[in-house]
């Protein structure tokens, strides 16, 4: 892709898809597996994530409503994502605790703020840099890049969990039970009493490892966000295309006169042709 900013925009959308999809899946999963929380209670930590995502998405759009500030908001969004994921990777792995950590709500709030800010900014970048004829295609590419990143992220998170289960629980449980855990991870409370604490530690370690991997991915996104930096970015708008694409080609006064005379000559020639045709019809 020739356009540097659009390439970076798609890459950052792809990277943002990782924590966006993975967070929605594994944050409730952690509460269910470790704390034996119900589906309703396990989804409560997602409320601050989704709420702040909506708020920061509005703020990201408002920041570029009059002046294009996307080069600042994209860096801010990626930075908050990295910070939130880094904090999530530091949650306690104490196997004796069965409650949902209070810090989980604060960390998901930070992550949600970064997600909303980034997603609103990548949409604005695509709208201001894509030519009008490719505006729909650019928005579709943004949506597909986020979905692709999220799908790969969920697959990576599942692999990390299964590897932890194989390494730490594999020698302690029958093979048939191990295969069931790969397909359907069960809460630690369903294990024999002697293994429940060990299962909580394994699940907590796996969650922290998943968050660490996402932290490194978003950190690469922070570095890549420098590619959207422009000294004179296009003003806010839809379908303006690259700088200069919305400007009509300049012509001199003499060239304009010549173009008008050529048009008049063409019209006169067509008129004479029509009159000559009428004369021939009358002669017949």
Short mmCIF file of C-alpha atoms in Angstrom, two decimals:
data_model
loop_
_atom_site.label_atom_id
_atom_site.label_comp_id
_atom_site.label_asym_id
_atom_site.label_seq_id
_atom_site.Cartn_x
_atom_site.Cartn_y
_atom_site.Cartn_z
CA UNK A 1 0.00 0.00 0.00
CA UNK A 2 1.40 3.33 -1.06
CA UNK A 3 -0.30 5.53 1.47
CA UNK A 4 1.71 5.40 4.70
CA UNK A 5 -1.04 6.75 6.97
CA UNK A 6 -3.70 4.37 5.69
CA UNK A 7 -1.33 1.41 6.04
CA UNK A 8 -0.58 2.38 9.64
CA UNK A 9 -4.28 2.91 10.29
CA UNK A 10 -5.13 -0.63 9.17
CA UNK A 11 -2.22 -2.08 11.16
CA UNK A 12 -3.29 -0.27 14.34
CA UNK A 13 -6.88 -1.43 13.87
CA UNK A 14 -5.62 -4.99 13.49
CA UNK A 15 -3.57 -4.67 16.71
CA UNK A 16 -6.49 -3.12 18.62
CA UNK A 17 -8.63 -6.11 17.66
CA UNK A 18 -6.48 -8.32 19.90
CA UNK A 19 -7.37 -6.77 23.29
CA UNK A 20 -10.83 -5.75 22.09
CA UNK A 21 -11.99 -9.31 21.38
CA UNK A 22 -9.75 -11.19 23.82
CA UNK A 23 -10.67 -8.96 26.75
CA UNK A 24 -14.39 -9.52 26.25
CA UNK A 25 -13.82 -13.30 26.21
CA UNK A 26 -11.21 -14.04 28.86
CA UNK A 27 -11.99 -11.42 31.52
CA UNK A 28 -15.37 -13.08 32.34
CA UNK A 29 -13.71 -16.47 31.85
CA UNK A 30 -11.17 -15.69 34.55
CA UNK A 31 -13.92 -14.90 37.05
CA UNK A 32 -15.79 -18.09 36.19
CA UNK A 33 -12.78 -20.41 36.35
CA UNK A 34 -11.08 -18.97 39.45
CA UNK A 35 -13.93 -17.45 41.48
CA UNK A 36 -16.70 -19.81 40.30
CA UNK A 37 -18.78 -16.71 39.50
CA UNK A 38 -22.06 -16.97 37.66
CA UNK A 39 -22.27 -15.75 34.04
CA UNK A 40 -23.95 -12.56 35.28
CA UNK A 41 -21.42 -11.77 38.00
CA UNK A 42 -18.44 -12.73 35.85
CA UNK A 43 -19.44 -10.14 33.24
CA UNK A 44 -19.58 -7.24 35.72
CA UNK A 45 -15.89 -6.26 35.15
CA UNK A 46 -16.83 -5.64 31.52
CA UNK A 47 -19.15 -2.77 32.49
CA UNK A 48 -16.36 -0.25 33.18
CA UNK A 49 -14.51 -1.46 30.09
CA UNK A 50 -17.47 -0.92 27.78
CA UNK A 51 -18.65 2.25 29.54
CA UNK A 52 -15.29 4.00 29.33
CA UNK A 53 -14.87 2.76 25.78
CA UNK A 54 -18.03 4.64 24.79
CA UNK A 55 -16.98 7.79 26.66
CA UNK A 56 -13.46 7.87 25.23
CA UNK A 57 -14.81 7.14 21.75
CA UNK A 58 -16.90 10.30 22.01
CA UNK A 59 -13.93 12.27 23.32
CA UNK A 60 -11.71 11.01 20.51
CA UNK A 61 -14.20 12.20 17.91
CA UNK A 62 -14.74 15.54 19.65
CA UNK A 63 -10.99 16.17 19.81
CA UNK A 64 -10.84 16.15 15.98
CA UNK A 65 -14.15 17.88 15.29
CA UNK A 66 -12.55 21.23 14.39
CA UNK A 67 -8.89 20.38 13.97
CA UNK A 68 -7.31 17.08 12.99
CA UNK A 69 -5.72 15.86 16.23
CA UNK A 70 -5.67 12.17 15.35
CA UNK A 71 -1.89 11.96 15.66
CA UNK A 72 -2.27 12.74 19.37
CA UNK A 73 -5.40 10.72 20.15
CA UNK A 74 -4.08 7.56 18.48
CA UNK A 75 -0.95 7.65 20.64
CA UNK A 76 -3.02 8.34 23.74
CA UNK A 77 -5.36 5.44 22.97
CA UNK A 78 -2.57 2.93 22.34
CA UNK A 79 -0.78 4.10 25.48
CA UNK A 80 -3.83 3.51 27.69
CA UNK A 81 -4.34 0.10 26.12
CA UNK A 82 -0.77 -0.88 26.94
CA UNK A 83 -1.06 0.47 30.47
CA UNK A 84 -4.33 -1.35 31.15
CA UNK A 85 -3.07 -4.67 29.80
CA UNK A 86 0.17 -4.36 31.73
CA UNK A 87 -1.77 -3.83 34.97
CA UNK A 88 -4.05 -6.77 34.20
CA UNK A 89 -0.99 -8.99 33.81
CA UNK A 90 -0.04 -8.20 37.42
CA UNK A 91 -3.18 -9.58 39.09
CA UNK A 92 -2.63 -11.85 42.06
CA UNK A 93 -2.14 -15.58 41.45
CA UNK A 94 -2.97 -16.57 45.02
CA UNK A 95 -4.78 -19.87 44.80
CA UNK A 96 -6.52 -19.46 48.16
CA UNK A 97 -8.57 -16.43 47.07
CA UNK A 98 -11.95 -17.10 45.43
CA UNK A 99 -13.23 -13.53 45.13
CA UNK A 100 -13.06 -11.28 42.08
CA UNK A 101 -10.20 -8.77 42.67
CA UNK A 102 -11.40 -5.21 43.14
CA UNK A 103 -8.43 -4.00 41.09
CA UNK A 104 -9.84 -5.85 38.07
CA UNK A 105 -12.54 -3.17 37.75
CA UNK A 106 -10.01 -0.35 37.74
CA UNK A 107 -7.69 -2.01 35.26
CA UNK A 108 -10.51 -2.75 32.80
CA UNK A 109 -11.53 0.92 33.06
CA UNK A 110 -8.09 1.97 31.83
CA UNK A 111 -8.16 -0.61 29.05
CA UNK A 112 -11.65 0.49 27.96
CA UNK A 113 -10.58 4.12 27.75
CA UNK A 114 -7.72 3.19 25.43
CA UNK A 115 -9.89 0.96 23.24
CA UNK A 116 -12.57 3.61 22.67
CA UNK A 117 -10.05 6.35 21.95
CA UNK A 118 -8.19 4.18 19.43
CA UNK A 119 -11.23 2.85 17.60
CA UNK A 120 -12.77 6.31 17.12
CA UNK A 121 -9.44 7.68 15.90
CA UNK A 122 -8.77 4.96 13.31
CA UNK A 123 -12.25 5.57 11.90
CA UNK A 124 -11.57 9.30 11.56
CA UNK A 125 -8.19 8.67 9.91
CA UNK A 126 -9.79 6.39 7.33
CA UNK A 127 -12.54 8.95 6.63
CA UNK A 128 -10.14 11.86 6.15
CA UNK A 129 -7.52 10.06 4.04
CA UNK A 130 -9.60 7.82 1.77
CA UNK A 131 -10.79 9.31 -1.55
CA UNK A 132 -14.59 9.65 -1.80
CA UNK A 133 -14.86 6.73 -4.24
CA UNK A 134 -13.08 4.42 -1.76
CA UNK A 135 -14.70 5.66 1.44
CA UNK A 136 -16.95 2.62 1.82
CA UNK A 137 -14.13 0.23 1.04
CA UNK A 138 -11.86 1.89 3.59
CA UNK A 139 -14.45 1.62 6.37
CA UNK A 140 -15.06 -2.01 5.47
CA UNK A 141 -11.33 -2.71 5.61
CA UNK A 142 -11.15 -1.12 9.07
CA UNK A 143 -13.94 -3.36 10.35
CA UNK A 144 -12.39 -6.50 8.84
CA UNK A 145 -8.92 -5.69 10.21
CA UNK A 146 -10.33 -5.42 13.74
CA UNK A 147 -12.23 -8.70 13.38
CA UNK A 148 -9.16 -10.46 11.99
CA UNK A 149 -6.95 -9.26 14.85
CA UNK A 150 -9.56 -10.31 17.40
CA UNK A 151 -9.94 -13.78 15.91
CA UNK A 152 -6.21 -14.39 15.94
CA UNK A 153 -6.00 -13.00 19.48
CA UNK A 154 -8.65 -15.40 20.80
CA UNK A 155 -6.80 -18.31 19.17
CA UNK A 156 -3.50 -17.24 20.77
CA UNK A 157 -5.15 -16.85 24.19
CA UNK A 158 -6.65 -20.35 23.93
CA UNK A 159 -3.27 -21.83 23.02
CA UNK A 160 -1.64 -20.18 26.05
CA UNK A 161 -4.34 -21.54 28.39
CA UNK A 162 -4.06 -25.08 27.01
CA UNK A 163 -0.28 -25.04 27.29
CA UNK A 164 -0.51 -24.02 30.95
CA UNK A 165 -3.05 -26.75 31.62
CA UNK A 166 -0.87 -29.36 29.91
CA UNK A 167 2.29 -28.34 31.77
CA UNK A 168 0.87 -27.92 35.28
CA UNK A 169 -2.28 -30.04 35.46
CA UNK A 170 -1.49 -32.72 32.87
CA UNK A 171 0.59 -34.90 35.21
CA UNK A 172 -2.06 -34.65 37.96
CA UNK A 173 -5.29 -35.62 36.17
CA UNK A 174 -6.33 -38.46 33.80
CA UNK A 175 -5.82 -37.91 30.10
CA UNK A 176 -9.55 -38.04 29.39
CA UNK A 177 -10.16 -35.20 31.83
CA UNK A 178 -7.28 -33.25 30.30
CA UNK A 179 -8.86 -33.48 26.85
CA UNK A 180 -12.15 -32.22 28.26
CA UNK A 181 -10.39 -29.23 29.79
CA UNK A 182 -8.97 -28.31 26.37
CA UNK A 183 -12.45 -28.13 24.88
CA UNK A 184 -14.40 -26.86 27.91
CA UNK A 185 -12.34 -25.38 30.79
CA UNK A 186 -14.17 -26.03 34.05
CA UNK A 187 -14.07 -23.95 37.25
CA UNK A 188 -11.48 -24.79 39.84
CA UNK A 189 -14.25 -25.67 42.31
CA UNK A 190 -15.12 -28.76 40.25
CA UNK A 191 -11.68 -30.30 40.80
CA UNK A 192 -10.92 -32.64 43.71
CA UNK A 193 -10.32 -30.66 46.93
CA UNK A 194 -6.58 -31.27 46.81
CA UNK A 195 -6.31 -29.82 43.29
CA UNK A 196 -8.61 -26.82 43.58
CA UNK A 197 -5.93 -24.43 44.83
CA UNK A 198 -3.50 -25.68 42.21
CA UNK A 199 -6.10 -25.20 39.45
CA UNK A 200 -6.72 -21.60 40.54
CA UNK A 201 -3.00 -20.85 40.36
CA UNK A 202 -2.78 -22.38 36.87
CA UNK A 203 -5.75 -20.40 35.58
CA UNK A 204 -4.45 -17.16 37.11
CA UNK A 205 -0.97 -17.72 35.64
CA UNK A 206 -2.48 -18.41 32.24
CA UNK A 207 -4.55 -15.20 32.38
CA UNK A 208 -1.51 -13.12 33.35
CA UNK A 209 0.52 -14.67 30.54
CA UNK A 210 -2.25 -13.85 28.05
CA UNK A 211 -2.23 -10.24 29.23
CA UNK A 212 1.56 -10.03 28.94
CA UNK A 213 1.44 -11.19 25.32
CA UNK A 214 -1.22 -8.57 24.55
CA UNK A 215 0.86 -5.93 26.31
CA UNK A 216 3.81 -6.56 24.00
CA UNK A 217 1.51 -6.47 20.95
CA UNK A 218 -0.02 -3.12 21.92
CA UNK A 219 3.42 -1.77 22.80
CA UNK A 220 4.39 -2.45 19.17
CA UNK A 221 1.24 -0.51 18.25
CA UNK A 222 2.46 2.46 20.30
CA UNK A 223 5.62 2.54 18.22
CA UNK A 224 3.67 2.10 14.99
CA UNK A 225 1.36 5.00 15.84
CA UNK A 226 4.23 7.31 14.91
CA UNK A 227 3.57 6.37 11.27
CA UNK A 228 0.32 8.38 11.28
CA UNK A 229 2.19 11.54 12.23
CA UNK A 230 1.76 14.32 9.66
CA UNK A 231 2.99 17.87 9.85
CA UNK A 232 -0.06 19.16 7.97
CA UNK A 233 -2.83 16.56 8.25
CA UNK A 234 -6.01 17.02 6.19
CA UNK A 235 -8.79 18.95 7.97
CA UNK A 236 -11.69 17.03 9.48
CA UNK A 237 -14.10 15.80 6.85
CA UNK A 238 -15.27 12.77 4.96
CA UNK A 239 -13.66 11.41 1.85
CA UNK A 240 -11.08 14.11 1.29
CA UNK A 241 -8.37 11.70 0.23
CA UNK A 242 -4.64 12.40 0.41
CA UNK A 243 -3.43 16.00 0.74
CA UNK A 244 -4.14 17.82 -2.49
CA UNK A 245 -6.61 15.25 -3.80
CA UNK A 246 -9.56 17.60 -3.25
CA UNK A 247 -7.99 20.50 -5.11
CA UNK A 248 -8.92 21.16 -8.71
CA UNK A 249 -6.02 21.42 -11.18
CA UNK A 250 -4.98 25.05 -11.69
CA UNK A 251 -5.12 26.50 -15.25
CA UNK A 252 -4.08 29.85 -16.63
CA UNK A 253 -6.46 32.47 -18.09
CA UNK A 254 -5.29 31.80 -21.66
CA UNK A 255 -5.85 28.06 -21.24
CA UNK A 256 -9.35 28.74 -20.00
CA UNK A 257 -10.13 30.91 -23.03
CA UNK A 258 -8.80 28.21 -25.38
CA UNK A 259 -10.98 25.59 -23.72
CA UNK A 260 -14.08 27.80 -24.10
CA UNK A 261 -13.30 28.46 -27.78
CA UNK A 262 -12.84 24.75 -28.42
CA UNK A 263 -16.22 24.01 -26.88
CA UNK A 264 -17.87 26.69 -29.01
CA UNK A 265 -16.22 25.30 -32.16
CA UNK A 266 -17.51 21.82 -31.35
CA UNK A 267 -21.04 23.15 -30.85
CA UNK A 268 -20.94 25.08 -34.15
CA UNK A 269 -19.66 22.00 -35.99
CA UNK A 270 -22.48 19.89 -34.58
CA UNK A 271 -25.04 22.55 -35.51
CA UNK A 272 -23.79 22.71 -39.10
CA UNK A 273 -23.93 18.95 -39.35
CA UNK A 274 -27.56 18.92 -38.23
CA UNK A 275 -28.49 21.68 -40.74
CA UNK A 276 -26.77 19.85 -43.60
CA UNK A 277 -28.70 16.69 -42.71
CA UNK A 278 -32.00 18.59 -42.82
CA UNK A 279 -31.18 20.02 -46.29
CA UNK A 280 -30.48 16.53 -47.66
CA UNK A 281 -33.77 15.24 -46.29
CA UNK A 282 -35.67 18.08 -47.98
CA UNK A 283 -33.90 17.35 -51.29
CA UNK A 284 -35.05 13.74 -51.17
#
